[in-house]
CSV table of C-alpha atoms in Angstrom, one decimal:
chain,number,residue,atom,x,y,z
S,117,MET,CA,0.0,0.0,0.0
S,118,MET,CA,2.8,2.3,1.1
S,119,ASN,CA,4.9,1.3,-1.7
S,120,GLU,CA,2.1,1.8,-4.3
S,121,ASP,CA,1.6,5.2,-2.9
S,122,LEU,CA,5.4,5.9,-3.2
S,123,LEU,CA,5.5,4.5,-6.8
S,124,THR,CA,2.5,6.7,-8.0
S,125,LEU,CA,4.1,9.8,-6.4
S,126,ALA,CA,7.5,9.0,-8.0
S,127,LYS,CA,6.0,8.4,-11.5
S,128,ASN,CA,4.0,11.6,-11.2
S,129,LEU,CA,7.1,13.4,-10.1
S,130,VAL,CA,9.0,12.1,-13.2
S,131,ALA,CA,6.3,13.1,-15.4
S,132,ALA,CA,6.0,16.5,-13.9
S,133,LEU,CA,9.8,17.1,-14.3
S,134,GLU,CA,9.8,15.9,-17.9
S,135,LYS,CA,7.0,18.3,-18.5
S,136,GLY,CA,9.0,21.0,-16.8
S,137,ASP,CA,6.1,21.8,-14.4
S,138,GLN,CA,8.3,22.9,-11.5
S,139,ALA,CA,5.4,23.9,-9.2
S,140,LEU,CA,3.8,20.4,-9.4
S,141,ALA,CA,7.3,18.8,-9.0
S,142,ASP,CA,7.9,20.7,-5.7
S,143,GLY,CA,4.5,19.7,-4.3
S,144,LEU,CA,5.1,16.1,-5.1
S,145,LEU,CA,8.5,16.3,-3.5
S,146,ASP,CA,7.0,17.7,-0.4
S,147,GLU,CA,4.4,15.0,-0.4
S,148,LEU,CA,7.1,12.3,-0.6
S,149,ALA,CA,9.1,13.8,2.2
S,150,GLY,CA,5.9,14.0,4.4
S,151,LEU,CA,5.3,10.4,3.7
S,152,ARG,CA,8.8,9.5,4.8
S,153,GLU,CA,8.3,11.5,8.0
S,154,THR,CA,5.0,9.9,9.0
S,155,GLN,CA,6.8,6.5,8.6
S,156,LEU,CA,9.7,7.6,10.7
S,157,PHE,CA,7.4,8.9,13.5
S,158,LYS,CA,5.5,5.6,13.5
S,159,GLU,CA,8.6,3.7,13.8
S,160,ILE,CA,9.9,5.9,16.6
S,161,GLY,CA,6.5,5.5,18.3
S,162,ARG,CA,6.7,1.7,18.0
S,163,LEU,CA,10.3,1.7,19.4
S,164,THR,CA,9.3,4.0,22.3
S,165,ARG,CA,6.5,1.7,23.3
S,166,GLN,CA,8.8,-1.3,23.1
S,167,LEU,CA,11.3,0.4,25.3
S,168,HIS,CA,8.6,1.4,27.8
S,169,ASP,CA,7.2,-2.1,28.1
S,170,THR,CA,10.7,-3.5,28.5
S,171,MET,CA,11.4,-1.1,31.3
S,172,VAL,CA,8.1,-1.8,33.1
S,173,ASN,CA,8.7,-5.5,32.6
S,174,PHE,CA,12.1,-5.1,34.0
S,175,SER,CA,11.0,-3.4,37.1
S,176,VAL,CA,8.2,-5.8,37.7
S,177,ASP,CA,10.6,-8.7,37.3
S,178,ALA,CA,13.0,-7.1,39.8
S,179,LYS,CA,10.1,-6.6,42.3
S,180,ILE,CA,9.0,-10.2,42.0
S,181,THR,CA,12.6,-11.4,42.2
S,182,GLU,CA,13.1,-9.4,45.4
S,183,MET,CA,9.9,-10.7,46.9
S,184,THR,CA,10.8,-14.4,46.2
S,185,GLU,CA,14.4,-13.9,47.4
S,186,HIS,CA,13.8,-11.9,50.4
S,187,ASP,CA,10.2,-11.1,51.4
S,188,ILE,CA,8.7,-14.6,51.1
S,189,PRO,CA,11.3,-16.3,53.2
S,190,ASP,CA,10.9,-13.4,55.8
S,191,ALA,CA,7.2,-14.0,55.7
S,192,LYS,CA,7.6,-17.7,56.4
S,193,GLU,CA,9.8,-16.8,59.4
S,194,ARG,CA,7.1,-14.3,60.5
S,195,LEU,CA,4.5,-16.8,60.2
S,196,HIS,CA,6.6,-19.3,62.3
S,197,TYR,CA,7.0,-16.7,65.0
S,198,VAL,CA,3.2,-16.4,65.1
S,199,ILE,CA,2.9,-20.1,65.6
S,200,THR,CA,5.6,-19.8,68.5
S,201,MET,CA,3.8,-17.0,70.1
S,202,THR,CA,0.3,-18.5,70.0
S,203,GLU,CA,1.8,-21.7,71.3
S,204,GLN,CA,3.4,-20.0,74.2
S,205,ALA,CA,0.2,-18.1,75.0
S,206,ALA,CA,-1.9,-21.3,75.1
S,207,ASP,CA,0.8,-23.0,77.2
S,208,GLN,CA,0.9,-20.1,79.6
S,209,THR,CA,-2.9,-20.1,79.9
S,210,LEU,CA,-3.3,-23.8,80.3
S,211,THR,CA,-0.6,-24.0,82.9
S,212,ALA,CA,-2.3,-21.3,84.9
S,213,VAL,CA,-5.7,-23.1,84.5
S,214,GLU,CA,-4.2,-26.4,85.6
S,215,ASN,CA,-2.6,-24.8,88.6
S,216,LEU,CA,-5.7,-22.9,89.6
S,217,LEU,CA,-8.3,-25.8,89.2
S,218,PRO,CA,-7.0,-27.9,92.1
S,219,ILE,CA,-6.8,-24.8,94.3
S,220,SER,CA,-10.3,-23.9,93.8
S,221,GLN,CA,-11.3,-27.5,94.2
S,222,THR,CA,-9.5,-27.7,97.6
S,223,MET,CA,-11.1,-24.5,98.8
S,224,ASN,CA,-14.5,-25.7,97.7
S,225,ASP,CA,-14.1,-29.0,99.7
S,226,GLN,CA,-13.0,-27.0,102.7
S,227,VAL,CA,-16.0,-24.6,102.6
S,228,GLU,CA,-18.5,-27.5,102.2
S,229,ARG,CA,-17.1,-29.4,105.3
S,230,LEU,CA,-17.0,-26.2,107.3
S,231,ALA,CA,-20.5,-25.1,106.2
S,232,SER,CA,-22.1,-28.3,107.3
S,233,LYS,CA,-20.4,-28.1,110.7
S,234,TRP,CA,-21.5,-24.5,110.9
S,235,GLY,CA,-25.1,-25.6,110.3
S,236,ARG,CA,-24.8,-28.1,113.2
S,237,PHE,CA,-23.6,-25.3,115.4
S,238,LEU,CA,-26.5,-23.1,114.5
S,239,ASP,CA,-29.0,-25.8,115.2
S,240,ARG,CA,-27.3,-26.1,118.7
S,241,GLU,CA,-26.3,-29.7,118.0
S,242,MET,CA,-22.6,-29.2,118.6
S,243,PRO,CA,-20.9,-30.1,121.9
S,244,LEU,CA,-18.3,-27.6,123.3
S,245,ASN,CA,-15.1,-29.6,122.5
S,246,GLU,CA,-16.3,-30.1,118.9
S,247,PHE,CA,-16.9,-26.3,118.7
S,248,LYS,CA,-13.4,-25.7,119.8
S,249,ALA,CA,-12.0,-27.9,117.1
S,250,MET,CA,-14.3,-26.2,114.5
S,251,SER,CA,-13.0,-22.8,115.7
S,252,ALA,CA,-9.4,-23.9,115.1
S,253,GLU,CA,-10.4,-25.3,111.7
S,254,ILE,CA,-12.0,-22.0,110.7
S,255,SER,CA,-8.8,-20.1,111.7
S,256,GLU,CA,-6.8,-22.5,109.6
S,257,HIS,CA,-9.2,-22.1,106.7
S,258,PHE,CA,-8.8,-18.3,106.8
S,259,ASN,CA,-5.0,-18.6,106.7
S,260,ARG,CA,-5.0,-21.2,103.9
S,261,SER,CA,-7.6,-19.2,101.8
S,262,ARG,CA,-5.4,-16.0,102.1
S,263,SER,CA,-2.4,-17.8,100.6
S,264,GLU,CA,-4.5,-19.7,98.1
S,265,LEU,CA,-6.4,-16.6,96.9
S,266,ALA,CA,-3.0,-14.9,96.3
S,267,LEU,CA,-2.1,-17.9,94.0
S,268,VAL,CA,-5.4,-17.5,92.2
S,269,GLN,CA,-4.7,-13.8,91.8
S,270,SER,CA,-1.3,-14.3,90.2
S,271,GLY,CA,-2.6,-17.2,88.1
S,272,LEU,CA,-5.3,-15.0,86.7
S,273,ASN,CA,-2.7,-12.3,86.0
S,274,ASP,CA,-0.7,-14.8,84.0
S,275,ILE,CA,-3.7,-15.7,82.0
S,276,LEU,CA,-4.3,-11.9,81.3
S,277,MET,CA,-0.8,-11.2,80.2
S,278,ALA,CA,-0.8,-14.3,77.9
S,279,GLN,CA,-3.5,-12.7,75.8
S,280,GLY,CA,-0.9,-10.0,74.6
S,281,PHE,CA,0.0,-12.4,71.8
S,282,GLN,CA,-3.2,-11.4,69.9
S,283,ASP,CA,-2.0,-7.9,69.4
S,284,ILE,CA,1.6,-8.8,68.3
S,285,THR,CA,0.5,-11.8,66.0
S,286,GLY,CA,-2.4,-9.6,64.5
S,287,GLN,CA,0.1,-7.0,63.4
S,288,ILE,CA,2.5,-9.6,61.9
S,289,ILE,CA,-0.2,-11.3,59.9
S,290,ARG,CA,-1.6,-8.0,58.6
S,291,ARG,CA,2.0,-7.4,57.2
S,292,VAL,CA,2.0,-10.8,55.6
S,293,ILE,CA,-1.5,-10.3,54.1
S,294,ASP,CA,-0.1,-7.0,52.6
S,295,LEU,CA,2.9,-8.8,51.1
S,296,VAL,CA,0.5,-11.4,49.5
S,297,GLN,CA,-1.5,-8.5,48.0
S,298,ASP,CA,1.7,-6.9,46.8
S,299,LEU,CA,2.7,-10.1,45.1
S,300,GLU,CA,-0.7,-10.6,43.6
S,301,SER,CA,-0.7,-7.2,42.1
S,302,SER,CA,2.8,-7.7,40.7
S,303,MET,CA,1.8,-11.0,39.1
S,304,VAL,CA,-1.3,-9.3,37.5
S,305,LYS,CA,1.0,-6.5,36.1
S,306,LEU,CA,3.3,-9.0,34.7
S,307,ILE,CA,0.5,-11.1,33.1
S,308,SER,CA,-1.0,-7.9,31.6
S,309,ILE,CA,2.3,-7.1,30.1
S,310,ALA,CA,2.8,-10.5,28.7
S,311,GLY,CA,-0.7,-10.3,27.3
S,312,ARG,CA,0.6,-7.1,25.4
S,313,ARG,CA,-2.1,-5.1,27.1
S,314,ALA,CA,-1.0,-1.7,28.4
S,315,GLY,CA,-0.4,-2.0,32.1
S,316,ALA,CA,-1.0,0.8,34.6
S,317,ASP,CA,2.0,2.9,35.1
S,318,ASP,CA,1.4,3.9,38.7
S,319,ASP,CA,3.5,1.8,41.1
S,320,GLY,CA,1.8,0.7,44.2
S,321,GLN,CA,3.3,2.9,47.0
S,322,LYS,CA,5.4,1.2,49.5
S,323,SER,CA,3.1,0.6,52.5
S,324,HIS,CA,4.3,0.6,56.1
S,325,GLU,CA,6.4,3.4,57.2
S,326,LEU,CA,6.3,1.6,60.5
S,327,PRO,CA,8.3,-1.5,60.9
S,328,GLY,CA,6.0,-3.1,63.6
S,329,PRO,CA,6.8,-6.0,65.9
S,330,VAL,CA,10.2,-7.3,65.9
S,331,VAL,CA,10.4,-10.9,64.8
S,332,PRO,CA,13.6,-12.7,66.1
S,333,GLY,CA,15.9,-13.7,63.4
S,334,VAL,CA,14.1,-11.4,60.8
S,335,ASP,CA,14.0,-7.8,62.0
S,336,ASP,CA,16.9,-7.8,64.5
S,337,ARG,CA,19.7,-8.7,61.9
S,338,ALA,CA,20.7,-5.2,61.3
S,339,GLY,CA,21.2,-4.6,65.0
S,340,ASP,CA,19.1,-1.3,65.0
S,341,VAL,CA,16.4,-2.5,67.1
S,342,ALA,CA,15.8,-2.8,70.8
S,343,THR,CA,15.4,-6.4,71.6
S,344,SER,CA,14.4,-6.1,75.2
S,345,GLN,CA,12.9,-3.6,77.7
S,346,ASP,CA,16.5,-3.3,79.1
S,347,ASP,CA,17.7,-2.2,75.8
S,348,VAL,CA,15.0,0.5,75.6
S,349,ASP,CA,15.8,1.7,79.2
S,350,ASP,CA,19.5,1.9,78.4
S,351,LEU,CA,18.9,3.9,75.3
S,352,LEU,CA,16.5,6.2,77.0
S,353,SER,CA,18.8,6.7,79.9
S,354,SER,CA,21.7,7.5,77.5
S,355,LEU,CA,19.3,10.3,76.2
S,356,GLY,CA,19.1,11.7,79.7
S,357,PHE,CA,15.8,10.0,80.8
R,19,MET,CA,-6.8,9.6,88.7
R,20,LYS,CA,-8.4,9.1,85.3
R,21,ILE,CA,-6.4,7.2,82.7
R,22,LEU,CA,-6.9,7.1,78.9
R,23,ILE,CA,-5.8,3.9,77.2
R,24,VAL,CA,-5.4,4.1,73.4
R,25,ASP,CA,-4.7,1.0,71.3
R,26,ASP,CA,-6.3,-0.4,68.1
R,27,PHE,CA,-6.4,-3.9,69.4
R,28,SER,CA,-9.2,-4.3,72.0
R,29,THR,CA,-7.4,-7.2,73.7
R,30,MET,CA,-4.4,-5.0,74.5
R,31,ARG,CA,-6.6,-2.3,75.9
R,32,ARG,CA,-8.4,-4.9,78.1
R,33,ILE,CA,-4.9,-6.2,79.3
R,34,VAL,CA,-3.7,-2.7,80.2
R,35,LYS,CA,-7.1,-1.9,81.9
R,36,ASN,CA,-6.9,-4.9,84.1
R,37,LEU,CA,-3.3,-4.4,85.0
R,38,LEU,CA,-4.2,-0.9,86.0
R,39,LYS,CA,-7.1,-2.1,88.1
R,40,ASP,CA,-4.7,-4.4,89.8
R,41,LEU,CA,-2.5,-1.4,90.6
R,42,GLY,CA,-5.4,0.4,92.1
R,43,PHE,CA,-6.4,2.6,89.1
R,44,THR,CA,-10.0,1.8,88.4
R,45,ASN,CA,-11.0,4.9,86.5
R,46,THR,CA,-10.0,4.3,82.9
R,47,VAL,CA,-11.3,5.4,79.5
R,48,GLU,CA,-10.5,3.8,76.2
R,49,ALA,CA,-10.0,5.0,72.6
R,50,ASP,CA,-8.9,3.0,69.4
R,51,ASP,CA,-6.7,5.5,67.8
R,52,GLY,CA,-5.4,9.1,68.1
R,53,LYS,CA,-8.3,10.4,66.2
R,54,THR,CA,-10.9,9.3,68.8
R,55,ALA,CA,-8.4,9.9,71.7
R,56,LEU,CA,-7.7,13.5,71.0
R,57,PRO,CA,-11.4,14.8,71.5
R,58,ILE,CA,-11.5,12.8,74.8
R,59,LEU,CA,-8.3,14.5,76.0
R,60,GLN,CA,-9.5,17.9,74.8
R,61,LYS,CA,-12.7,17.6,76.8
R,62,GLY,CA,-10.5,17.5,79.9
R,63,GLY,CA,-10.4,15.4,83.0
R,64,ILE,CA,-7.8,12.9,81.9
R,65,ASP,CA,-4.7,12.8,84.1
R,66,PHE,CA,-2.5,10.1,82.3
R,67,LEU,CA,-2.2,8.8,78.8
R,68,ILE,CA,-1.1,5.4,77.8
R,69,THR,CA,-0.9,5.0,74.0
R,70,ASP,CA,0.2,2.5,71.3
R,71,TRP,CA,2.2,3.8,68.4
R,72,ASN,CA,1.0,2.0,65.2
R,73,MET,CA,-2.7,2.6,64.7
R,74,PRO,CA,-4.8,3.5,61.8
R,75,GLY,CA,-6.2,6.9,61.5
R,76,MET,CA,-3.9,8.7,63.8
R,77,THR,CA,-0.8,7.3,65.2
R,78,GLY,CA,0.4,7.4,68.9
R,79,ILE,CA,3.4,9.6,67.9
R,80,ASP,CA,1.2,12.2,66.2
R,81,LEU,CA,-1.2,11.9,69.2
R,82,LEU,CA,1.8,12.6,71.5
R,83,LYS,CA,2.9,15.6,69.3
R,84,ALA,CA,-0.7,17.0,69.4
R,85,VAL,CA,-0.8,16.6,73.1
R,86,ARG,CA,2.5,18.4,73.6
R,87,ALA,CA,1.4,21.2,71.2
R,88,ASN,CA,-1.8,21.9,73.2
R,89,PRO,CA,-1.2,24.3,76.0
R,90,ASN,CA,-4.0,22.6,78.1
R,91,LEU,CA,-2.6,19.2,77.7
R,92,ALA,CA,1.3,19.9,77.3
R,93,ASN,CA,2.1,18.7,80.7
R,94,MET,CA,0.1,15.4,80.5
R,95,PRO,CA,2.2,12.3,81.5
R,96,VAL,CA,2.3,10.0,78.5
R,97,LEU,CA,3.4,6.3,78.5
R,98,MET,CA,4.0,4.6,75.1
R,99,VAL,CA,3.3,1.0,75.0
R,100,THR,CA,4.1,-0.3,71.5
R,101,ALA,CA,5.8,-3.2,69.4
R,102,GLU,CA,7.8,-0.6,67.6
R,103,ALA,CA,11.4,-1.2,68.7
R,104,LYS,CA,13.7,0.5,66.3
R,105,ARG,CA,16.2,2.7,68.1
R,106,GLU,CA,15.5,5.7,65.9
R,107,GLN,CA,11.8,5.4,66.8
R,108,ILE,CA,12.5,5.3,70.5
R,109,ILE,CA,14.7,8.4,70.0
R,110,LEU,CA,11.9,10.1,68.0
R,111,ALA,CA,9.4,9.4,70.9
R,112,ALA,CA,11.9,10.7,73.4
R,113,GLN,CA,12.4,13.9,71.3
R,114,ALA,CA,8.5,14.3,71.0
R,115,GLY,CA,8.5,14.3,74.9
R,116,VAL,CA,7.2,10.8,75.9
R,117,ASN,CA,7.5,10.1,79.7
R,118,GLY,CA,8.1,6.4,79.4
R,119,TYR,CA,8.5,3.7,76.7
R,120,VAL,CA,7.5,0.1,77.0
R,121,ILE,CA,7.9,-2.5,74.2
R,122,LYS,CA,5.5,-5.3,73.6
R,123,PRO,CA,5.3,-8.0,74.7
R,124,PHE,CA,5.8,-6.7,78.2
R,125,THR,CA,5.4,-8.1,81.7
R,126,ALA,CA,3.0,-6.8,84.4
R,127,ALA,CA,6.0,-5.9,86.4
R,128,THR,CA,7.5,-3.7,83.7
R,129,LEU,CA,4.3,-1.7,83.2
R,130,LYS,CA,3.9,-1.4,86.9
R,131,GLU,CA,7.5,-0.1,87.2
R,132,LYS,CA,7.2,2.4,84.4
R,133,ILE,CA,3.9,3.8,85.6
R,134,GLU,CA,5.2,4.1,89.2
R,135,LYS,CA,8.3,5.9,87.9
R,136,ILE,CA,6.3,8.4,86.0
R,137,PHE,CA,4.0,9.1,89.1
R,138,GLU,CA,7.0,9.5,91.3
R,139,ARG,CA,8.5,12.2,89.0
R,140,ILE,CA,5.2,14.0,88.8
R,141,GLU,CA,4.8,14.0,92.6
R,142,GLY,CA,8.5,14.6,93.3
């Protein structure tokens, strides 16, 4: 098509020159040059598009490579840490419950026994020497209850503190979900490029300006985090706190 | 003594609330991020602020800065209880004027110690 156009124009140009029609020849020459330029622009456009696609392709590739090399193994370790934390919390809670149940059982038995004796006393069915024994038993019950209730208190506190895992693991899992979403959108981009459809140019902004919970073995590699409350206290006191 | 507890995780708010109860502080209010906490603080009557850092809406560090920038609240003692443990973050919080910094997970003893230390300094 393009060649036919060119040939026609060239023939007309020769004819015009042979006839000595300078004005027509000039016009035809302009037309020929214009045709060349259009072709050139089209070719530049094609090359630009190719270059752009290659560049986008390259950056998506690099992103996915980084994710597979770095982020995914990290995510695995983070999820393992979630398992460890939930296991610890469950263990701590179960231990506390196992310690508390027999205490509450003994206290219950003791109260039952004393209550029936107390009932006999109120019904005036208790001889004096038995009453004296009961008084001693009641005193002993108070003493034991005091120390046993202290144990109950501390056990309940252990159960309370064990629930802190939910906050930490929740934050870690949220981050892993974000990573999976990032990976998904990168894959979609890659597929759309491979399918020669124009992909969106805007890059998903890097989320999380806050690093969040420290996962041992993952986040403490660079040595720029406080790994214990003592670390925090040392740092603050070095700042004059 | 009225204490405001700010954390986006309700479990953590309940833990802190119960620990405070154990320490004898029964008058507590809760908020789930800085945005909801600030109006409560501005209304007045809060004596002590315990806040997380990483929260949607408004973070704890921004809340701390807002508190320090408000003449009515500037002297409010603020304890940060957070999983953020980067040294630069702790320094940032110190520069913003935090009174204490506890990293999660923490023990009941740690929280108690930091709270008591802050109160000692207020009274002393």
